[in-house]
PDB file of C-alpha atoms in Angstrom:
ATOM      1  CA  UNK A  98     187.118 134.758 -46.171  1.00  0.00           C
ATOM      2  CA  UNK A  99     183.452 134.269 -47.102  1.00  0.00           C
ATOM      3  CA  UNK A 100     184.333 131.782 -49.835  1.00  0.00           C
ATOM      4  CA  UNK A 101     186.323 129.699 -47.357  1.00  0.00           C
ATOM      5  CA  UNK A 102     183.603 129.349 -44.730  1.00  0.00           C
ATOM      6  CA  UNK A 103     182.293 126.044 -46.127  1.00  0.00           C
ATOM      7  CA  UNK A 104     185.825 124.655 -45.901  1.00  0.00           C
ATOM      8  CA  UNK A 105     186.214 125.834 -42.310  1.00  0.00           C
ATOM      9  CA  UNK A 106     182.886 124.232 -41.387  1.00  0.00           C
ATOM     10  CA  UNK A 107     184.262 120.765 -42.196  1.00  0.00           C
ATOM     11  CA  UNK A 108     186.227 120.168 -38.961  1.00  0.00           C
ATOM     12  CA  UNK A 109     184.609 119.956 -35.546  1.00  0.00           C
ATOM     13  CA  UNK A 110     187.344 122.107 -33.978  1.00  0.00           C
ATOM     14  CA  UNK A 111     189.263 124.895 -35.736  1.00  0.00           C
ATOM     15  CA  UNK A 112     192.793 125.812 -34.612  1.00  0.00           C
ATOM     16  CA  UNK A 113     193.694 129.421 -35.450  1.00  0.00           C
ATOM     17  CA  UNK A 114     196.997 131.341 -35.083  1.00  0.00           C
ATOM     18  CA  UNK A 115     195.625 134.435 -33.323  1.00  0.00           C
ATOM     19  CA  UNK A 116     192.695 135.405 -31.130  1.00  0.00           C
ATOM     20  CA  UNK A 117     191.136 137.617 -33.791  1.00  0.00           C
ATOM     21  CA  UNK A 118     190.782 134.634 -36.135  1.00  0.00           C
ATOM     22  CA  UNK A 119     189.616 132.401 -33.285  1.00  0.00           C
ATOM     23  CA  UNK A 120     186.737 134.783 -32.630  1.00  0.00           C
ATOM     24  CA  UNK A 121     185.948 135.427 -36.298  1.00  0.00           C
ATOM     25  CA  UNK A 122     185.953 131.791 -37.434  1.00  0.00           C
ATOM     26  CA  UNK A 123     183.995 130.659 -34.399  1.00  0.00           C
ATOM     27  CA  UNK A 124     181.331 133.269 -35.106  1.00  0.00           C
ATOM     28  CA  UNK A 125     181.146 132.593 -38.854  1.00  0.00           C
ATOM     29  CA  UNK A 126     181.163 128.791 -38.730  1.00  0.00           C
ATOM     30  CA  UNK A 127     179.467 127.977 -35.446  1.00  0.00           C
ATOM     31  CA  UNK A 128     182.332 125.552 -34.784  1.00  0.00           C
ATOM     32  CA  UNK A 129     184.514 125.326 -31.708  1.00  0.00           C
ATOM     33  CA  UNK A 130     187.499 127.575 -32.443  1.00  0.00           C
ATOM     34  CA  UNK A 131     190.674 127.390 -30.385  1.00  0.00           C
ATOM     35  CA  UNK A 132     193.989 129.211 -30.326  1.00  0.00           C
ATOM     36  CA  UNK A 133     197.086 127.520 -31.727  1.00  0.00           C
ATOM     37  CA  UNK A 134     200.053 129.822 -31.239  1.00  0.00           C
ATOM     38  CA  UNK A 135     203.630 129.104 -32.161  1.00  0.00           C
ATOM     39  CA  UNK A 136     206.616 128.388 -30.012  1.00  0.00           C
ATOM     40  CA  UNK A 137     210.060 129.866 -30.453  1.00  0.00           C
ATOM     41  CA  UNK A 138     213.501 128.304 -30.099  1.00  0.00           C
ATOM     42  CA  UNK A 139     214.965 130.348 -27.250  1.00  0.00           C
ATOM     43  CA  UNK A 140     218.281 128.529 -27.491  1.00  0.00           C
ATOM     44  CA  UNK A 141     218.730 129.482 -31.134  1.00  0.00           C
ATOM     45  CA  UNK A 142     217.360 133.010 -30.716  1.00  0.00           C
ATOM     46  CA  UNK A 143     219.093 134.554 -27.731  1.00  0.00           C
ATOM     47  CA  UNK A 144     220.723 137.840 -26.629  1.00  0.00           C
ATOM     48  CA  UNK A 145     223.943 135.874 -26.168  1.00  0.00           C
ATOM     49  CA  UNK A 146     224.309 135.775 -29.966  1.00  0.00           C
ATOM     50  CA  UNK A 147     225.002 139.529 -30.107  1.00  0.00           C
ATOM     51  CA  UNK A 148     228.309 140.365 -31.796  1.00  0.00           C
ATOM     52  CA  UNK A 149     228.119 144.148 -32.295  1.00  0.00           C
ATOM     53  CA  UNK A 150     228.854 146.786 -29.664  1.00  0.00           C
ATOM     54  CA  UNK A 151     229.729 149.762 -31.849  1.00  0.00           C
ATOM     55  CA  UNK A 152     227.609 152.401 -30.125  1.00  0.00           C
ATOM     56  CA  UNK A 153     225.282 152.674 -33.112  1.00  0.00           C
ATOM     57  CA  UNK A 154     221.558 152.227 -32.469  1.00  0.00           C
ATOM     58  CA  UNK A 155     220.316 149.441 -34.727  1.00  0.00           C
ATOM     59  CA  UNK A 156     216.756 149.252 -35.986  1.00  0.00           C
ATOM     60  CA  UNK A 157     216.043 145.904 -37.586  1.00  0.00           C
ATOM     61  CA  UNK A 158     213.549 144.233 -39.863  1.00  0.00           C
ATOM     62  CA  UNK A 159     213.195 140.665 -41.093  1.00  0.00           C
ATOM     63  CA  UNK A 160     210.934 139.189 -43.746  1.00  0.00           C
ATOM     64  CA  UNK A 161     210.105 139.255 -47.431  1.00  0.00           C
ATOM     65  CA  UNK A 162     210.768 142.658 -48.967  1.00  0.00           C
ATOM     66  CA  UNK A 163     207.461 142.937 -50.767  1.00  0.00           C
ATOM     67  CA  UNK A 164     204.728 145.556 -50.971  1.00  0.00           C
ATOM     68  CA  UNK A 165     202.260 143.549 -48.867  1.00  0.00           C
ATOM     69  CA  UNK A 166     204.763 143.668 -45.998  1.00  0.00           C
ATOM     70  CA  UNK A 167     204.519 147.486 -45.991  1.00  0.00           C
ATOM     71  CA  UNK A 168     208.319 147.749 -45.971  1.00  0.00           C
ATOM     72  CA  UNK A 169     208.415 151.214 -47.538  1.00  0.00           C
ATOM     73  CA  UNK A 170     207.438 152.537 -44.130  1.00  0.00           C
ATOM     74  CA  UNK A 171     211.044 151.867 -43.096  1.00  0.00           C
ATOM     75  CA  UNK A 172     212.109 154.710 -45.406  1.00  0.00           C
ATOM     76  CA  UNK A 173     209.780 157.118 -43.611  1.00  0.00           C
ATOM     77  CA  UNK A 174     210.950 156.011 -40.169  1.00  0.00           C
ATOM     78  CA  UNK A 175     214.619 156.412 -41.078  1.00  0.00           C
ATOM     79  CA  UNK A 176     213.975 159.846 -42.612  1.00  0.00           C
ATOM     80  CA  UNK A 177     212.170 161.044 -39.475  1.00  0.00           C
ATOM     81  CA  UNK A 178     214.992 159.833 -37.234  1.00  0.00           C
ATOM     82  CA  UNK A 179     217.692 161.542 -39.288  1.00  0.00           C
ATOM     83  CA  UNK A 180     215.765 164.793 -39.693  1.00  0.00           C
ATOM     84  CA  UNK A 181     215.187 164.937 -35.928  1.00  0.00           C
ATOM     85  CA  UNK A 182     218.928 164.759 -35.268  1.00  0.00           C
ATOM     86  CA  UNK A 183     218.911 161.129 -34.173  1.00  0.00           C
ATOM     87  CA  UNK A 184     221.714 160.261 -36.551  1.00  0.00           C
ATOM     88  CA  UNK A 185     223.714 157.576 -34.759  1.00  0.00           C
ATOM     89  CA  UNK A 186     221.575 154.833 -36.283  1.00  0.00           C
ATOM     90  CA  UNK A 187     221.626 151.996 -38.752  1.00  0.00           C
ATOM     91  CA  UNK A 188     218.929 149.804 -40.248  1.00  0.00           C
ATOM     92  CA  UNK A 189     219.695 146.087 -40.467  1.00  0.00           C
ATOM     93  CA  UNK A 190     217.318 144.623 -43.042  1.00  0.00           C
ATOM     94  CA  UNK A 191     217.096 140.843 -43.356  1.00  0.00           C
ATOM     95  CA  UNK A 192     215.315 139.285 -46.312  1.00  0.00           C
ATOM     96  CA  UNK A 193     214.863 139.472 -50.063  1.00  0.00           C
ATOM     97  CA  UNK A 194     212.167 140.695 -52.410  1.00  0.00           C
ATOM     98  CA  UNK A 195     211.339 143.102 -55.179  1.00  0.00           C
ATOM     99  CA  UNK A 196     211.175 146.085 -52.793  1.00  0.00           C
ATOM    100  CA  UNK A 197     214.875 145.804 -51.960  1.00  0.00           C
ATOM    101  CA  UNK A 198     215.842 148.098 -54.838  1.00  0.00           C
ATOM    102  CA  UNK A 199     213.479 150.832 -53.644  1.00  0.00           C
ATOM    103  CA  UNK A 200     214.727 150.559 -50.065  1.00  0.00           C
ATOM    104  CA  UNK A 201     218.357 150.588 -51.172  1.00  0.00           C
ATOM    105  CA  UNK A 202     217.829 153.708 -53.269  1.00  0.00           C
ATOM    106  CA  UNK A 203     215.915 155.604 -50.581  1.00  0.00           C
ATOM    107  CA  UNK A 204     217.626 154.685 -47.303  1.00  0.00           C
ATOM    108  CA  UNK A 205     220.898 156.194 -46.131  1.00  0.00           C
ATOM    109  CA  UNK A 206     221.886 153.881 -43.264  1.00  0.00           C
ATOM    110  CA  UNK A 207     220.556 150.497 -44.369  1.00  0.00           C
ATOM    111  CA  UNK A 208     222.566 147.290 -44.449  1.00  0.00           C
ATOM    112  CA  UNK A 209     220.962 144.458 -46.414  1.00  0.00           C
ATOM    113  CA  UNK A 210     221.850 140.883 -45.515  1.00  0.00           C
ATOM    114  CA  UNK A 211     219.711 139.132 -48.115  1.00  0.00           C
ATOM    115  CA  UNK A 212     218.225 135.791 -47.094  1.00  0.00           C
ATOM    116  CA  UNK A 213     220.007 134.255 -44.096  1.00  0.00           C
ATOM    117  CA  UNK A 214     219.113 131.553 -41.584  1.00  0.00           C
ATOM    118  CA  UNK A 215     220.519 129.530 -38.708  1.00  0.00           C
ATOM    119  CA  UNK A 216     223.236 131.097 -36.587  1.00  0.00           C
ATOM    120  CA  UNK A 217     223.655 133.997 -39.001  1.00  0.00           C
ATOM    121  CA  UNK A 218     219.991 134.919 -38.582  1.00  0.00           C
ATOM    122  CA  UNK A 219     220.195 134.523 -34.807  1.00  0.00           C
ATOM    123  CA  UNK A 220     223.154 136.919 -34.684  1.00  0.00           C
ATOM    124  CA  UNK A 221     221.321 139.435 -36.874  1.00  0.00           C
ATOM    125  CA  UNK A 222     218.361 139.520 -34.494  1.00  0.00           C
ATOM    126  CA  UNK A 223     220.595 139.805 -31.434  1.00  0.00           C
ATOM    127  CA  UNK A 224     222.477 142.726 -32.991  1.00  0.00           C
ATOM    128  CA  UNK A 225     219.284 144.772 -33.273  1.00  0.00           C
ATOM    129  CA  UNK A 226     218.139 147.208 -30.595  1.00  0.00           C
ATOM    130  CA  UNK A 227     214.559 147.609 -31.833  1.00  0.00           C
ATOM    131  CA  UNK A 228     212.653 145.425 -34.298  1.00  0.00           C
ATOM    132  CA  UNK A 229     210.266 147.089 -36.764  1.00  0.00           C
ATOM    133  CA  UNK A 230     207.474 145.067 -38.365  1.00  0.00           C
ATOM    134  CA  UNK A 231     204.966 147.261 -40.238  1.00  0.00           C
ATOM    135  CA  UNK A 232     203.239 144.384 -42.073  1.00  0.00           C
ATOM    136  CA  UNK A 233     199.440 144.451 -41.824  1.00  0.00           C
ATOM    137  CA  UNK A 234     198.822 141.085 -43.502  1.00  0.00           C
ATOM    138  CA  UNK A 235     200.485 138.482 -41.254  1.00  0.00           C
ATOM    139  CA  UNK A 236     198.226 136.059 -39.396  1.00  0.00           C
ATOM    140  CA  UNK A 237     200.944 135.458 -36.806  1.00  0.00           C
ATOM    141  CA  UNK A 238     204.284 137.156 -37.488  1.00  0.00           C
ATOM    142  CA  UNK A 239     206.785 134.740 -36.006  1.00  0.00           C
ATOM    143  CA  UNK A 240     209.634 137.172 -36.692  1.00  0.00           C
ATOM    144  CA  UNK A 241     208.390 139.426 -33.877  1.00  0.00           C
ATOM    145  CA  UNK A 242     208.540 136.453 -31.528  1.00  0.00           C
ATOM    146  CA  UNK A 243     212.069 135.570 -32.681  1.00  0.00           C
ATOM    147  CA  UNK A 244     213.111 139.182 -32.079  1.00  0.00           C
ATOM    148  CA  UNK A 245     211.664 139.078 -28.550  1.00  0.00           C
ATOM    149  CA  UNK A 246     213.514 135.823 -27.870  1.00  0.00           C
ATOM    150  CA  UNK A 247     216.693 137.635 -28.909  1.00  0.00           C
ATOM    151  CA  UNK A 248     216.011 140.304 -26.304  1.00  0.00           C
ATOM    152  CA  UNK A 249     214.749 142.842 -28.837  1.00  0.00           C
ATOM    153  CA  UNK A 250     211.487 144.767 -28.311  1.00  0.00           C
ATOM    154  CA  UNK A 251     209.272 144.957 -31.405  1.00  0.00           C
ATOM    155  CA  UNK A 252     207.145 147.755 -32.813  1.00  0.00           C
ATOM    156  CA  UNK A 253     204.356 146.154 -34.840  1.00  0.00           C
ATOM    157  CA  UNK A 254     201.182 147.151 -36.671  1.00  0.00           C
ATOM    158  CA  UNK A 255     197.806 147.064 -34.949  1.00  0.00           C
ATOM    159  CA  UNK A 256     196.488 145.023 -37.877  1.00  0.00           C
ATOM    160  CA  UNK A 257     197.086 141.279 -38.145  1.00  0.00           C
ATOM    161  CA  UNK A 258     198.559 138.728 -35.781  1.00  0.00           C
ATOM    162  CA  UNK A 259     201.767 140.324 -34.427  1.00  0.00           C
ATOM    163  CA  UNK A 260     199.785 142.609 -32.108  1.00  0.00           C
ATOM    164  CA  UNK A 261     198.894 139.492 -30.107  1.00  0.00           C
ATOM    165  CA  UNK A 262     202.585 138.672 -29.622  1.00  0.00           C
ATOM    166  CA  UNK A 263     203.703 142.066 -28.343  1.00  0.00           C
ATOM    167  CA  UNK A 264     202.666 143.312 -24.907  1.00  0.00           C
ATOM    168  CA  UNK A 265     202.368 147.021 -25.613  1.00  0.00           C
ATOM    169  CA  UNK A 266     204.659 149.050 -23.367  1.00  0.00           C
ATOM    170  CA  UNK A 267     206.476 145.954 -22.092  1.00  0.00           C
ATOM    171  CA  UNK A 268     207.887 143.874 -24.961  1.00  0.00           C
ATOM    172  CA  UNK A 269     207.382 146.530 -27.615  1.00  0.00           C
ATOM    173  CA  UNK A 270     204.622 148.717 -28.981  1.00  0.00           C
ATOM    174  CA  UNK A 271     201.565 148.311 -31.190  1.00  0.00           C
ATOM    175  CA  UNK A 272     201.307 151.191 -33.668  1.00  0.00           C
ATOM    176  CA  UNK A 273     198.260 152.214 -35.682  1.00  0.00           C
ATOM    177  CA  UNK A 274     200.129 154.192 -38.366  1.00  0.00           C
ATOM    178  CA  UNK A 275     203.525 155.508 -39.458  1.00  0.00           C
ATOM    179  CA  UNK A 276     203.321 158.431 -37.023  1.00  0.00           C
ATOM    180  CA  UNK A 277     203.041 156.029 -34.096  1.00  0.00           C
ATOM    181  CA  UNK A 278     205.875 153.872 -35.443  1.00  0.00           C
ATOM    182  CA  UNK A 279     208.033 157.007 -35.519  1.00  0.00           C
ATOM    183  CA  UNK A 280     206.911 158.115 -32.044  1.00  0.00           C
ATOM    184  CA  UNK A 281     207.819 154.766 -30.499  1.00  0.00           C
ATOM    185  CA  UNK A 282     211.115 154.605 -32.402  1.00  0.00           C
ATOM    186  CA  UNK A 283     212.017 158.028 -30.977  1.00  0.00           C
ATOM    187  CA  UNK A 284     210.968 156.945 -27.483  1.00  0.00           C
ATOM    188  CA  UNK A 285     213.191 153.875 -27.415  1.00  0.00           C
ATOM    189  CA  UNK A 286     216.107 155.684 -29.041  1.00  0.00           C
ATOM    190  CA  UNK A 287     215.927 158.442 -26.417  1.00  0.00           C
ATOM    191  CA  UNK A 288     215.271 156.377 -23.285  1.00  0.00           C
ATOM    192  CA  UNK A 289     218.004 153.808 -22.742  1.00  0.00           C
ATOM    193  CA  UNK A 290     216.643 152.801 -19.340  1.00  0.00           C
ATOM    194  CA  UNK A 291     213.240 151.975 -20.811  1.00  0.00           C
ATOM    195  CA  UNK A 292     214.899 150.150 -23.704  1.00  0.00           C
ATOM    196  CA  UNK A 293     216.960 148.001 -21.325  1.00  0.00           C
ATOM    197  CA  UNK A 294     213.861 147.054 -19.313  1.00  0.00           C
ATOM    198  CA  UNK A 295     211.925 146.187 -22.447  1.00  0.00           C
ATOM    199  CA  UNK A 296     214.790 144.056 -23.757  1.00  0.00           C
ATOM    200  CA  UNK A 297     214.742 142.018 -20.547  1.00  0.00           C
ATOM    201  CA  UNK A 298     210.939 141.700 -20.601  1.00  0.00           C
ATOM    202  CA  UNK A 299     211.013 140.655 -24.260  1.00  0.00           C
ATOM    203  CA  UNK A 300     213.349 137.787 -23.507  1.00  0.00           C
ATOM    204  CA  UNK A 301     211.347 136.743 -20.435  1.00  0.00           C
ATOM    205  CA  UNK A 302     208.088 136.746 -22.399  1.00  0.00           C
ATOM    206  CA  UNK A 303     209.552 134.621 -25.186  1.00  0.00           C
ATOM    207  CA  UNK A 304     210.894 132.106 -22.675  1.00  0.00           C
ATOM    208  CA  UNK A 305     207.300 131.379 -21.620  1.00  0.00           C
ATOM    209  CA  UNK A 306     206.276 130.423 -25.165  1.00  0.00           C
ATOM    210  CA  UNK A 307     207.892 127.016 -25.468  1.00  0.00           C
ATOM    211  CA  UNK A 308     206.810 124.479 -28.073  1.00  0.00           C
ATOM    212  CA  UNK A 309     205.839 122.107 -25.244  1.00  0.00           C
ATOM    213  CA  UNK A 310     203.265 124.563 -23.910  1.00  0.00           C
ATOM    214  CA  UNK A 311     202.005 125.321 -27.420  1.00  0.00           C
ATOM    215  CA  UNK A 312     201.451 121.655 -28.223  1.00  0.00           C
ATOM    216  CA  UNK A 313     199.577 121.075 -24.980  1.00  0.00           C
ATOM    217  CA  UNK A 314     196.980 123.466 -26.353  1.00  0.00           C
ATOM    218  CA  UNK A 315     196.950 121.609 -29.680  1.00  0.00           C
ATOM    219  CA  UNK A 316     196.443 118.278 -27.936  1.00  0.00           C
ATOM    220  CA  UNK A 317     193.537 119.804 -26.005  1.00  0.00           C
ATOM    221  CA  UNK A 318     191.998 120.760 -29.350  1.00  0.00           C
ATOM    222  CA  UNK A 319     192.417 117.216 -30.660  1.00  0.00           C
ATOM    223  CA  UNK A 320     190.860 115.759 -27.518  1.00  0.00           C
ATOM    224  CA  UNK A 321     187.920 118.124 -27.863  1.00  0.00           C
ATOM    225  CA  UNK A 322     187.439 117.149 -31.525  1.00  0.00           C
ATOM    226  CA  UNK A 323     187.483 113.433 -30.636  1.00  0.00           C
ATOM    227  CA  UNK A 324     184.979 113.997 -27.845  1.00  0.00           C
ATOM    228  CA  UNK A 325     182.622 115.926 -30.145  1.00  0.00           C
ATOM    229  CA  UNK A 326     182.928 113.215 -32.796  1.00  0.00           C
ATOM    230  CA  UNK A 327     182.121 110.453 -30.308  1.00  0.00           C
ATOM    231  CA  UNK A 328     179.090 112.348 -29.007  1.00  0.00           C
ATOM    232  CA  UNK A 329     177.809 112.883 -32.546  1.00  0.00           C
ATOM    233  CA  UNK A 330     178.315 109.206 -33.391  1.00  0.00           C
ATOM    234  CA  UNK A 331     176.455 108.155 -30.233  1.00  0.00           C
ATOM    235  CA  UNK A 332     173.528 110.400 -31.128  1.00  0.00           C
ATOM    236  CA  UNK A 333     173.445 108.940 -34.644  1.00  0.00           C
ATOM    237  CA  UNK A 334     173.581 105.352 -33.309  1.00  0.00           C
ATOM    238  CA  UNK A 335     170.887 105.958 -30.705  1.00  0.00           C
ATOM    239  CA  UNK A 336     168.723 107.830 -33.150  1.00  0.00           C
TER     240      UNK A 336
END
């Protein structure tokens, strides 16, 4: 980050994908720093795309299957569920990467879709009951938002951007380590009433994050940058 500060000092207004970066870049650069979130297509990603009703509880994950995504935690979560007697489960894992072999060799209930998109991806999300996203390196984590739009609560890491998407206890949980991921997975597996409420709240929350509302914030940032530029030019002219 330190090596990039000179670059980030170039604009008059910085748009950042999460509040943590907004605060950090504003403090480090002395520039105006504003939030630029991301919208989600709630027509594409919707609970209506669900196609499975087999009575099996589906934990899902979506993203690159690489070490920096912390995907090996899925093995530990599955193991804890099975050893606790919570055996009517499956893991639906969307994505590709060099960790797929490890996951395949060490998970008993996993189904791997490989890379998918469009309607196939939308159906995969909708067929999940709980979304797991242990990555600690994502600045935003749009997959958690797509899961919420599909009516799926998300359990995410307390490091990185996804924690700003999830409302802890309402649209999912924010977990500090594998033990908390497991605790919340148990909680939602065991409490169907809570799960149903969180599914509804997840969808409702995603519906409020339209691209129109996101871009209004972006336009405000542009207007602020133009205003700051004009004030600086006036000072230079008058000086």
